[in-house]
Coordinates of N, CA, C and O in Angstrom, one line a residue:
M3 N 0.8 -1.2 0.0 CA 0.0 0.0 0.0 C 0.9 1.2 0.0 O 2.0 1.2 0.5
K4 N 0.4 2.3 -0.5 CA 1.2 3.6 -0.6 C 0.8 4.5 0.6 O -0.4 4.7 0.8
Y5 N 1.8 5.0 1.3 CA 1.5 5.8 2.5 C 2.2 7.2 2.2 O 3.3 7.2 1.6
P6 N 1.7 8.3 2.8 CA 2.4 9.6 2.7 C 3.8 9.6 3.2 O 4.1 8.8 4.1
D7 N 4.6 10.5 2.8 CA 6.0 10.6 3.3 C 5.9 11.5 4.6 O 6.2 12.7 4.6
A8 N 5.5 10.8 5.6 CA 5.4 11.4 6.9 C 5.8 10.3 7.9 O 5.9 9.2 7.6
A9 N 5.9 10.7 9.2 CA 6.3 9.7 10.2 C 5.4 8.5 10.3 O 5.9 7.4 10.3
N10 N 4.1 8.8 10.3 CA 3.2 7.6 10.4 C 3.3 6.8 9.1 O 3.2 5.5 9.2
G11 N 3.4 7.4 8.0 CA 3.6 6.6 6.7 C 4.8 5.8 6.7 O 4.8 4.6 6.3
Y12 N 5.9 6.3 7.2 CA 7.2 5.5 7.3 C 7.0 4.3 8.2 O 7.4 3.2 7.9
V13 N 6.4 4.5 9.4 CA 6.1 3.4 10.3 C 5.3 2.3 9.7 O 5.6 1.1 9.8
L14 N 4.2 2.7 9.0 CA 3.3 1.7 8.4 C 4.0 1.0 7.3 O 3.8 -0.2 7.1
R15 N 4.8 1.7 6.5 CA 5.5 1.0 5.4 C 6.5 0.0 6.0 O 6.6 -1.1 5.5
R16 N 7.2 0.4 7.0 CA 8.1 -0.6 7.7 C 7.4 -1.8 8.2 O 7.8 -2.9 8.0
M17 N 6.3 -1.6 8.9 CA 5.5 -2.7 9.4 C 5.0 -3.6 8.3 O 5.2 -4.8 8.4
E18 N 4.5 -3.0 7.3 CA 4.0 -3.8 6.1 C 5.2 -4.6 5.5 O 5.0 -5.8 5.1
A19 N 6.4 -4.0 5.3 CA 7.5 -4.6 4.8 C 8.0 -5.8 5.6 O 8.6 -6.8 5.1
Q20 N 7.7 -5.7 6.9 CA 8.1 -6.8 7.8 C 7.0 -7.9 7.9 O 7.2 -8.8 8.7
G21 N 6.0 -7.8 7.0 CA 5.0 -8.8 7.0 C 3.8 -8.7 7.9 O 3.0 -9.6 8.0
D22 N 3.7 -7.5 8.5 CA 2.6 -7.3 9.4 C 1.3 -7.1 8.6 O 1.2 -6.4 7.6
D23 N 0.2 -7.8 9.1 CA -1.1 -7.7 8.5 C -1.8 -6.4 9.1 O -2.4 -6.5 10.1
L24 N -1.7 -5.3 8.4 CA -2.2 -4.1 8.9 C -3.7 -4.0 8.8 O -4.3 -3.0 9.3
S25 N -4.4 -5.0 8.3 CA -5.9 -5.0 8.4 C -6.4 -5.6 9.7 O -7.6 -5.6 10.0
S26 N -5.5 -6.1 10.6 CA -5.9 -6.6 11.9 C -5.9 -5.5 12.9 O -4.9 -4.9 13.2
P27 N -7.0 -5.3 13.6 CA -7.1 -4.4 14.7 C -6.2 -4.8 15.8 O -6.0 -6.0 16.1
R28 N -5.6 -3.8 16.5 CA -4.8 -4.1 17.7 C -4.7 -2.8 18.5 O -5.2 -1.7 18.1
N29 N -4.2 -2.9 19.7 CA -4.0 -1.7 20.6 C -2.8 -0.9 20.1 O -1.8 -1.4 19.8
V30 N -3.1 0.4 19.9 CA -2.0 1.3 19.4 C -1.9 2.4 20.6 O -2.8 2.9 21.0
E31 N -0.6 2.6 21.0 CA -0.3 3.5 22.0 C 0.1 4.8 21.4 O 1.0 4.9 20.5
F32 N -0.4 5.9 22.0 CA -0.1 7.3 21.6 C 0.5 8.0 22.8 O -0.2 8.0 23.8
T33 N 1.6 8.6 22.7 CA 2.2 9.3 23.8 C 2.2 10.8 23.5 O 2.6 11.3 22.5
V34 N 1.7 11.5 24.5 CA 1.8 13.0 24.5 C 2.5 13.4 25.8 O 2.3 12.9 26.9
V35 N 3.5 14.3 25.7 CA 4.3 14.7 26.8 C 3.9 16.2 27.2 O 3.6 17.0 26.4
F36 N 4.0 16.4 28.5 CA 3.6 17.7 29.1 C 4.7 18.2 30.0 O 5.4 17.4 30.6
P37 N 4.8 19.5 30.2 CA 5.8 20.1 31.0 C 5.3 20.1 32.5 O 6.2 20.2 33.4
H38 N 4.0 19.9 32.8 CA 3.5 20.0 34.2 C 2.6 18.8 34.5 O 1.8 18.5 33.6
E39 N 2.7 18.3 35.7 CA 1.9 17.2 36.1 C 0.4 17.5 36.0 O -0.4 16.7 35.6
N40 N 0.0 18.7 36.4 CA -1.5 19.1 36.4 C -2.1 18.9 35.0 O -3.1 18.3 34.8
A41 N -1.4 19.5 34.0 CA -1.9 19.4 32.6 C -1.9 17.9 32.2 O -2.9 17.5 31.5
A42 N -0.9 17.1 32.5 CA -0.8 15.7 32.1 C -2.0 15.0 32.7 O -2.7 14.2 32.1
R43 N -2.3 15.2 34.0 CA -3.4 14.5 34.7 C -4.8 14.9 34.1 O -5.6 14.1 33.9
Q44 N -4.9 16.2 33.8 CA -6.2 16.6 33.2 C -6.4 16.0 31.8 O -7.5 15.5 31.5
F45 N -5.3 15.9 31.0 CA -5.4 15.2 29.7 C -5.7 13.8 29.9 O -6.6 13.2 29.2
A46 N -5.1 13.1 30.8 CA -5.3 11.7 31.0 C -6.7 11.4 31.5 O -7.4 10.5 31.1
D47 N -7.2 12.3 32.4 CA -8.6 12.1 32.9 C -9.6 12.3 31.8 O -10.6 11.5 31.7
H48 N -9.4 13.2 30.9 CA -10.3 13.4 29.7 C -10.4 12.1 28.9 O -11.5 11.7 28.7
F49 N -9.3 11.5 28.6 CA -9.4 10.3 27.7 C -9.8 9.1 28.5 O -10.4 8.2 28.0
S50 N -9.5 9.0 29.8 CA -9.9 7.9 30.6 C -11.5 8.0 30.7 O -12.1 6.9 30.6
T51 N -12.0 9.1 30.9 CA -13.5 9.3 31.0 C -14.2 8.8 29.7 O -15.3 8.3 29.7
L52 N -13.5 9.0 28.6 CA -14.0 8.5 27.3 C -13.8 7.0 27.1 O -14.3 6.4 26.1
G53 N -13.2 6.3 28.0 CA -13.1 4.9 28.0 C -11.8 4.3 27.5 O -11.6 3.1 27.4
Y54 N -10.8 5.2 27.3 CA -9.5 4.7 26.8 C -8.6 4.3 28.0 O -8.8 4.8 29.1
A55 N -7.8 3.3 27.8 CA -6.8 2.9 28.7 C -5.7 4.1 28.7 O -5.3 4.4 27.6
V56 N -5.4 4.6 29.9 CA -4.5 5.7 29.9 C -3.5 5.5 31.1 O -3.8 5.0 32.1
S57 N -2.2 6.0 30.9 CA -1.3 6.0 32.0 C -0.5 7.3 32.0 O -0.3 7.9 30.9
T58 N -0.1 7.7 33.1 CA 0.6 9.0 33.3 C 1.9 8.6 34.1 O 1.8 7.9 35.1
E59 N 3.0 9.1 33.6 CA 4.3 8.8 34.3 C 5.3 9.9 34.1 O 5.4 10.6 33.1
L60 N 6.0 10.2 35.2 CA 7.1 11.1 35.2 C 8.3 10.4 34.6 O 8.9 9.5 35.3
T61 N 8.7 10.6 33.3 CA 9.8 9.9 32.7 C 11.0 10.8 32.4 O 12.1 10.2 32.2
E62 N 10.7 12.0 32.2 CA 11.8 13.0 31.8 C 12.5 12.6 30.5 O 13.6 12.9 30.3
T63 N 11.7 11.9 29.6 CA 12.3 11.5 28.3 C 12.5 12.6 27.4 O 13.5 12.7 26.7
V64 N 11.6 13.6 27.4 CA 11.8 14.8 26.5 C 12.1 16.0 27.4 O 11.4 16.3 28.4
E65 N 13.2 16.6 27.1 CA 13.7 17.8 27.9 C 12.6 18.8 28.0 O 12.0 19.2 27.0
N66 N 12.4 19.3 29.3 CA 11.4 20.3 29.6 C 9.9 19.8 29.5 O 9.0 20.6 29.7
F67 N 9.7 18.5 29.2 CA 8.4 17.9 29.1 C 8.5 16.6 29.8 O 8.5 15.5 29.1
P68 N 8.6 16.6 31.1 CA 8.9 15.3 31.8 C 7.7 14.4 32.0 O 7.9 13.2 32.4
W69 N 6.5 14.8 31.8 CA 5.3 14.0 32.0 C 4.8 13.4 30.8 O 4.4 14.0 29.8
D70 N 4.8 12.0 30.7 CA 4.3 11.3 29.6 C 2.9 10.8 29.9 O 2.6 10.3 31.0
V71 N 2.0 11.0 29.0 CA 0.6 10.4 29.0 C 0.5 9.4 27.8 O 0.7 9.9 26.7
V72 N 0.2 8.2 28.1 CA 0.0 7.2 27.0 C -1.5 6.9 27.0 O -2.1 6.5 28.0
V73 N -2.0 7.0 25.8 CA -3.4 6.7 25.5 C -3.5 5.6 24.6 O -2.8 5.6 23.5
V74 N -4.2 4.5 24.9 CA -4.3 3.3 24.1 C -5.6 3.2 23.4 O -6.7 3.3 24.1
K75 N -5.6 3.1 22.1 CA -6.8 3.0 21.3 C -6.7 1.7 20.5 O -5.7 1.4 19.8
H76 N -7.8 0.9 20.6 CA -7.9 -0.4 19.8 C -8.4 0.1 18.4 O -9.5 0.6 18.3
M77 N -7.6 -0.2 17.4 CA -7.9 0.3 16.1 C -7.2 -0.5 15.0 O -6.2 -1.2 15.3
T78 N -7.6 -0.4 13.8 CA -6.9 -0.9 12.6 C -5.9 0.2 12.3 O -6.3 1.3 12.1
P79 N -4.6 -0.2 12.3 CA -3.6 0.9 12.1 C -3.5 1.4 10.6 O -2.6 1.0 9.9
S80 N -4.4 2.3 10.3 CA -4.3 2.9 9.0 C -3.8 4.3 9.1 O -4.0 4.9 10.2
H81 N -3.3 4.9 8.1 CA -2.7 6.2 8.1 C -3.9 7.2 8.5 O -3.7 8.1 9.3
E82 N -5.0 7.0 7.9 CA -6.2 7.9 8.2 C -6.6 7.8 9.6 O -6.8 8.9 10.3
E83 N -6.8 6.6 10.2 CA -7.3 6.5 11.6 C -6.2 7.0 12.6 O -6.6 7.6 13.5
I84 N -5.0 6.7 12.3 CA -3.9 7.2 13.2 C -3.9 8.7 13.2 O -3.9 9.4 14.3
G85 N -3.9 9.3 12.0 CA -3.9 10.8 11.9 C -5.2 11.4 12.6 O -5.0 12.4 13.2
A86 N -6.3 10.8 12.4 CA -7.5 11.3 13.0 C -7.5 11.3 14.5 O -7.8 12.3 15.2
F87 N -6.9 10.2 15.1 CA -6.9 10.1 16.5 C -5.8 11.1 17.0 O -6.0 11.7 18.1
E88 N -4.7 11.2 16.3 CA -3.7 12.2 16.7 C -4.2 13.6 16.7 O -3.9 14.4 17.6
N89 N -5.1 13.9 15.8 CA -5.8 15.2 15.7 C -6.6 15.4 17.0 O -6.7 16.5 17.5
S90 N -7.3 14.4 17.4 CA -8.2 14.4 18.6 C -7.3 14.7 19.8 O -7.6 15.5 20.7
L91 N -6.2 14.0 19.9 CA -5.3 14.2 21.0 C -4.7 15.6 21.0 O -4.7 16.3 22.1
D92 N -4.3 16.1 19.9 CA -3.8 17.4 19.7 C -4.8 18.5 20.1 O -4.4 19.5 20.8
S93 N -6.0 18.3 19.7 CA -7.0 19.4 20.0 C -7.3 19.5 21.5 O -7.5 20.6 22.1
V94 N -7.3 18.3 22.2 CA -7.5 18.4 23.7 C -6.2 18.9 24.3 O -6.3 19.8 25.2
A95 N -5.1 18.5 23.9 CA -3.8 18.9 24.5 C -3.6 20.4 24.3 O -3.1 21.1 25.2
A96 N -4.0 21.0 23.2 CA -3.9 22.4 22.9 C -4.6 23.2 24.0 O -4.2 24.4 24.2
T97 N -5.6 22.7 24.5 CA -6.4 23.5 25.5 C -5.6 23.6 26.9 O -6.0 24.3 27.8
L98 N -4.6 22.7 27.0 CA -3.9 22.6 28.3 C -2.5 23.3 28.3 O -1.7 23.2 29.2
G99 N -2.1 23.9 27.2 CA -0.8 24.6 27.1 C 0.1 23.8 26.2 O -0.2 23.1 25.4
D100 N 1.4 24.0 26.5 CA 2.5 23.4 25.8 C 2.5 21.8 25.9 O 2.4 21.3 27.0
T101 N 2.5 21.2 24.8 CA 2.6 19.7 24.8 C 3.4 19.3 23.5 O 3.6 20.1 22.6
V102 N 3.8 18.0 23.5 CA 4.5 17.5 22.4 C 4.0 16.1 22.1 O 3.9 15.3 23.0
M103 N 3.6 15.8 20.9 CA 3.3 14.4 20.5 C 4.6 13.7 20.4 O 5.5 14.1 19.6
D104 N 4.7 12.6 21.2 CA 6.0 11.9 21.3 C 6.0 10.6 20.5 O 6.9 9.8 20.7
G105 N 5.0 10.4 19.7 CA 5.0 9.2 18.9 C 4.0 8.2 19.4 O 3.3 8.4 20.3
G106 N 4.0 7.0 18.7 CA 3.1 6.0 19.0 C 3.8 4.6 18.9 O 4.9 4.5 18.4
A107 N 3.1 3.6 19.4 CA 3.7 2.3 19.3 C 2.5 1.4 18.9 O 1.4 1.4 19.4
C108 N 2.9 0.6 17.9 CA 1.9 -0.3 17.3 C 2.5 -1.7 17.2 O 3.3 -2.0 16.4
P109 N 2.1 -2.6 18.1 CA 2.7 -4.0 18.1 C 2.3 -4.7 16.9 O 1.2 -4.6 16.4
P110 N 3.3 -5.5 16.3 CA 2.9 -6.3 15.1 C 1.9 -7.4 15.5 O 1.9 -8.0 16.5
L111 N 1.1 -7.7 14.5 CA 0.1 -8.7 14.6 C 0.0 -9.4 13.3 O 0.2 -8.8 12.2
G112 N -0.4 -10.7 13.3 CA -0.8 -11.4 12.1 C 0.1 -11.3 11.0 O -0.3 -10.7 9.9
R113 N 1.3 -11.7 11.1 CA 2.3 -11.7 10.0 C 1.7 -12.3 8.7 O 1.1 -13.4 8.8
V114 N 1.7 -11.6 7.6 CA 1.2 -12.1 6.4 C 1.9 -13.3 5.9 O 1.3 -14.2 5.3
N115 N 3.2 -13.4 6.1 CA 4.0 -14.4 5.5 C 4.2 -15.6 6.4 O 5.1 -16.4 6.1
E116 N 3.5 -15.7 7.5 CA 3.7 -16.9 8.4 C 3.0 -18.1 7.9 O 2.0 -18.1 7.2

């Protein structure tokens, strides 16, 4: 499949090249980082209330943004769905001040060539 030349497109192309069946739904983790605990907890509470699995942790992975919030969404990992959910995350995060989208994790499932 053809994906845009962007971070998500690169990840999906790599997964597909490794034989991952991208038509199989799975849990996809999205990480948003915050400079302050209060904003991180508000963000996490918002998505937890919507039914998503959420975790908040002080990791200090990104300089000046020590608080990580991981939101897990069960979805088929398509460029469109990932982008749409990232937009949802961004719109909520923007109401809380400075944030950074720190990427996502999508475990491989259903290898096509197995």
